[in-house]
Amino acid sequence: SSSPTTTNFPHRKELSMSLKLFLSPNATIKAHRKANYLYRHSHDKIDTNLMILLHGAGDTHQPYHALAKKMNIPQCASLSIHASSIDQGFSTLPFQLGHTWFAEMDYTTGQPLHRNNFKLTTSLDKAVHHLQSIISKLTDSDNLGGGWLPERIFIFGYSAGACLAMETCIHRTLNRQLPLGGAVCIAGGVHTAQ
């Protein structure tokens, strides 16, 4: 049976409950989920493409949600994710500075971690794994309206989010997975030495 959303707007896609629970496992109300992610349908109600937005270290996902809304890309839904989402998922910064996708600094010395530092590479691998899990759930046909094809998913990342976007694309290529539609990376890049 069809829901009112798919009947009125047949090209709209809704996130699956399994993805919502994955992104915000402890949420009991919608406001709790909004603290971890924000999903927006395309303004033209045709969600053929999806842009995943990843913030920089210590930032939040809300400005990126607003950016996607201002860009108003036709046939493109958006999903902005906060690095605090997912239980035991990404990294918490010290001194209540927020969250980031992976450890990129030694907070006892204030020095950046070297490219092949064990802490950096393991936390970045973990972040790539989590983002891959999100992408897998987005391509799953359990989503109301069907899942997105990988080539219809784009990642927009800033700083640490840009690094995670690039590393995820490299991981998909090295593991012979279907490529994503693309990545827009600002002020960030590849951290690992391949």
Tab-separated table of C-alpha atoms in Angstrom:
chain	number	residue	atom	x	y	z
A	1	SER	CA	0.000	0.000	0.000
A	2	SER	CA	1.198	3.512	-0.773
A	3	SER	CA	1.617	6.236	1.770
A	4	PRO	CA	0.090	9.690	1.147
A	5	THR	CA	3.608	11.020	0.452
A	6	THR	CA	4.349	8.558	-2.354
A	7	THR	CA	0.838	8.891	-3.783
A	8	ASN	CA	0.914	12.704	-3.940
A	9	PHE	CA	4.591	12.942	-4.907
A	10	PRO	CA	5.650	9.646	-6.540
A	11	HIS	CA	9.286	10.768	-7.038
A	12	ARG	CA	9.884	11.609	-3.374
A	13	LYS	CA	12.076	9.336	-1.279
A	14	GLU	CA	11.897	8.900	2.469
A	15	LEU	CA	14.680	7.615	4.680
A	16	SER	CA	14.149	4.078	5.936
A	17	MET	CA	13.471	3.525	9.617
A	18	SER	CA	16.662	1.431	9.826
A	19	LEU	CA	18.705	4.420	8.585
A	20	LYS	CA	16.957	6.811	10.977
A	21	LEU	CA	17.728	4.465	13.863
A	22	PHE	CA	21.324	4.063	12.683
A	23	LEU	CA	21.868	7.832	12.469
A	24	SER	CA	20.119	8.570	15.742
A	25	PRO	CA	19.862	5.382	17.813
A	26	ASN	CA	18.878	7.039	21.092
A	27	ALA	CA	16.256	9.415	19.689
A	28	THR	CA	12.822	9.125	21.209
A	29	ILE	CA	11.301	12.119	19.429
A	30	LYS	CA	11.858	13.909	16.112
A	31	ALA	CA	13.729	16.784	17.814
A	32	HIS	CA	16.373	14.300	19.007
A	33	ARG	CA	16.855	13.050	15.443
A	34	LYS	CA	17.260	16.625	14.179
A	35	ALA	CA	20.259	17.009	16.485
A	36	ASN	CA	21.976	14.194	14.546
A	37	TYR	CA	20.820	14.691	10.978
A	38	LEU	CA	18.515	16.778	8.802
A	39	TYR	CA	16.891	15.438	5.638
A	40	ARG	CA	15.289	17.687	3.032
A	41	HIS	CA	13.364	16.773	-0.081
A	42	SER	CA	14.165	18.447	-3.374
A	43	HIS	CA	12.204	21.675	-3.836
A	44	ASP	CA	10.643	20.227	-7.003
A	45	LYS	CA	9.555	17.047	-5.150
A	46	ILE	CA	11.705	14.829	-7.382
A	47	ASP	CA	14.378	13.168	-5.225
A	48	THR	CA	16.388	11.538	-8.030
A	49	ASN	CA	19.729	12.621	-6.528
A	50	LEU	CA	20.967	12.943	-2.961
A	51	MET	CA	23.665	15.194	-1.547
A	52	ILE	CA	25.207	14.128	1.778
A	53	LEU	CA	26.713	17.100	3.604
A	54	LEU	CA	29.564	16.651	6.108
A	55	HIS	CA	30.689	19.510	8.356
A	56	GLY	CA	34.187	20.372	9.583
A	57	ALA	CA	35.671	19.625	13.011
A	58	GLY	CA	33.682	21.206	15.852
A	59	ASP	CA	30.963	22.520	13.542
A	60	THR	CA	27.380	21.286	13.252
A	61	HIS	CA	25.294	20.001	10.380
A	62	GLN	CA	22.689	22.782	10.542
A	63	PRO	CA	24.537	25.427	8.446
A	64	TYR	CA	25.082	22.790	5.754
A	65	HIS	CA	21.394	21.954	5.758
A	66	ALA	CA	20.720	25.675	5.223
A	67	LEU	CA	23.353	25.758	2.457
A	68	ALA	CA	21.680	22.871	0.631
A	69	LYS	CA	18.366	24.688	0.898
A	70	LYS	CA	19.909	27.880	-0.557
A	71	MET	CA	21.579	25.954	-3.397
A	72	ASN	CA	18.116	24.668	-4.326
A	73	ILE	CA	19.502	22.053	-6.724
A	74	PRO	CA	16.732	20.567	-8.886
A	75	GLN	CA	15.922	16.882	-8.342
A	76	CYS	CA	18.337	16.697	-5.384
A	77	ALA	CA	17.372	15.836	-1.816
A	78	SER	CA	19.894	16.578	0.955
A	79	LEU	CA	21.040	14.820	4.091
A	80	SER	CA	23.258	16.778	6.477
A	81	ILE	CA	24.792	14.603	9.164
A	82	HIS	CA	26.292	15.613	12.513
A	83	ALA	CA	29.464	13.858	13.644
A	84	SER	CA	27.781	13.026	16.964
A	85	SER	CA	25.380	10.690	15.170
A	86	ILE	CA	25.731	6.915	15.438
A	87	ASP	CA	26.503	5.275	18.783
A	88	GLN	CA	30.255	4.867	19.242
A	89	GLY	CA	30.548	6.335	15.765
A	90	PHE	CA	32.699	9.331	15.150
A	91	SER	CA	35.032	11.405	17.383
A	92	THR	CA	34.346	13.804	20.244
A	93	LEU	CA	36.661	16.802	20.560
A	94	PRO	CA	38.098	17.706	23.972
A	95	PHE	CA	37.076	20.728	26.057
A	96	GLN	CA	33.477	20.452	24.816
A	97	LEU	CA	34.499	21.768	21.400
A	98	GLY	CA	32.023	19.519	19.633
A	99	HIS	CA	32.528	16.546	17.353
A	100	THR	CA	34.521	15.591	14.308
A	101	TRP	CA	34.616	12.641	11.946
A	102	PHE	CA	38.046	11.280	12.960
A	103	ALA	CA	41.058	12.112	15.154
A	104	GLU	CA	43.405	14.417	13.280
A	105	MET	CA	45.261	16.056	16.177
A	106	ASP	CA	47.008	15.084	19.391
A	107	TYR	CA	45.011	17.151	21.857
A	108	THR	CA	47.641	16.825	24.594
A	109	THR	CA	50.266	18.605	22.477
A	110	GLY	CA	48.074	20.503	20.024
A	111	GLN	CA	50.047	19.050	17.115
A	112	PRO	CA	48.447	17.525	14.014
A	113	LEU	CA	48.818	13.765	13.700
A	114	HIS	CA	51.198	12.532	10.983
A	115	ARG	CA	49.554	11.000	7.886
A	116	ASN	CA	50.323	7.423	8.863
A	117	ASN	CA	49.790	7.849	12.620
A	118	PHE	CA	47.941	4.805	13.978
A	119	LYS	CA	45.322	6.886	15.809
A	120	LEU	CA	44.556	8.953	12.691
A	121	THR	CA	44.394	6.002	10.308
A	122	THR	CA	42.264	3.782	12.574
A	123	SER	CA	39.780	6.546	13.392
A	124	LEU	CA	39.600	7.562	9.719
A	125	ASP	CA	39.065	3.928	8.670
A	126	LYS	CA	36.267	3.703	11.248
A	127	ALA	CA	34.681	6.918	9.922
A	128	VAL	CA	34.855	5.632	6.323
A	129	HIS	CA	33.235	2.380	7.464
A	130	HIS	CA	30.405	4.312	9.149
A	131	LEU	CA	29.831	6.538	6.111
A	132	GLN	CA	29.866	3.429	3.894
A	133	SER	CA	27.171	1.924	6.155
A	134	ILE	CA	25.066	5.068	5.734
A	135	ILE	CA	25.500	4.954	1.948
A	136	SER	CA	24.582	1.272	1.931
A	137	LYS	CA	21.364	2.028	3.808
A	138	LEU	CA	20.609	4.904	1.398
A	139	THR	CA	20.935	2.590	-1.617
A	140	ASP	CA	18.720	-0.033	0.016
A	141	SER	CA	15.272	-0.419	-1.522
A	142	ASP	CA	13.763	-0.315	2.020
A	143	ASN	CA	13.625	3.462	1.670
A	144	LEU	CA	10.098	4.636	0.904
A	145	GLY	CA	10.179	5.458	-2.797
A	146	GLY	CA	13.185	3.135	-3.274
A	147	GLY	CA	16.854	3.673	-2.545
A	148	TRP	CA	19.218	5.929	-4.454
A	149	LEU	CA	21.564	4.540	-7.065
A	150	PRO	CA	25.199	5.082	-5.964
A	151	GLU	CA	25.856	7.253	-9.024
A	152	ARG	CA	23.016	9.527	-7.842
A	153	ILE	CA	24.648	10.148	-4.439
A	154	PHE	CA	27.033	13.084	-4.022
A	155	ILE	CA	29.073	14.055	-0.975
A	156	PHE	CA	29.745	17.671	-0.026
A	157	GLY	CA	32.399	18.007	2.668
A	158	TYR	CA	34.180	20.842	4.396
A	159	SER	CA	37.577	20.426	6.119
A	160	ALA	CA	37.437	17.116	8.067
A	161	GLY	CA	34.182	16.361	6.214
A	162	ALA	CA	36.009	16.890	2.897
A	163	CYS	CA	38.717	14.475	3.982
A	164	LEU	CA	36.101	11.863	4.921
A	165	ALA	CA	34.396	12.363	1.530
A	166	MET	CA	37.677	11.838	-0.380
A	167	GLU	CA	38.727	8.842	1.711
A	168	THR	CA	35.307	7.252	1.188
A	169	CYS	CA	35.569	7.689	-2.586
A	170	ILE	CA	39.083	6.166	-2.552
A	171	HIS	CA	37.838	3.252	-0.426
A	172	ARG	CA	34.969	2.584	-2.844
A	173	THR	CA	37.394	2.599	-5.800
A	174	LEU	CA	39.956	0.328	-4.126
A	175	ASN	CA	37.208	-2.119	-3.133
A	176	ARG	CA	35.684	-2.104	-6.616
A	177	GLN	CA	32.355	-0.749	-5.405
A	178	LEU	CA	30.072	1.243	-7.644
A	179	PRO	CA	31.319	4.841	-7.737
A	180	LEU	CA	29.310	7.658	-6.247
A	181	GLY	CA	28.103	10.532	-8.411
A	182	GLY	CA	30.824	12.809	-7.110
A	183	ALA	CA	32.316	14.689	-4.214
A	184	VAL	CA	32.727	18.396	-3.579
A	185	CYS	CA	35.578	18.903	-1.129
A	186	ILE	CA	36.446	22.284	0.350
A	187	ALA	CA	39.514	22.935	2.544
A	188	GLY	CA	40.297	19.265	3.036
A	189	GLY	CA	41.793	16.333	1.232
A	190	VAL	CA	43.294	12.898	1.440
A	191	HIS	CA	44.958	12.122	4.789
A	192	THR	CA	46.159	8.569	4.407
A	193	ALA	CA	49.268	7.533	2.522
A	194	GLN	CA	48.060	4.919	0.020
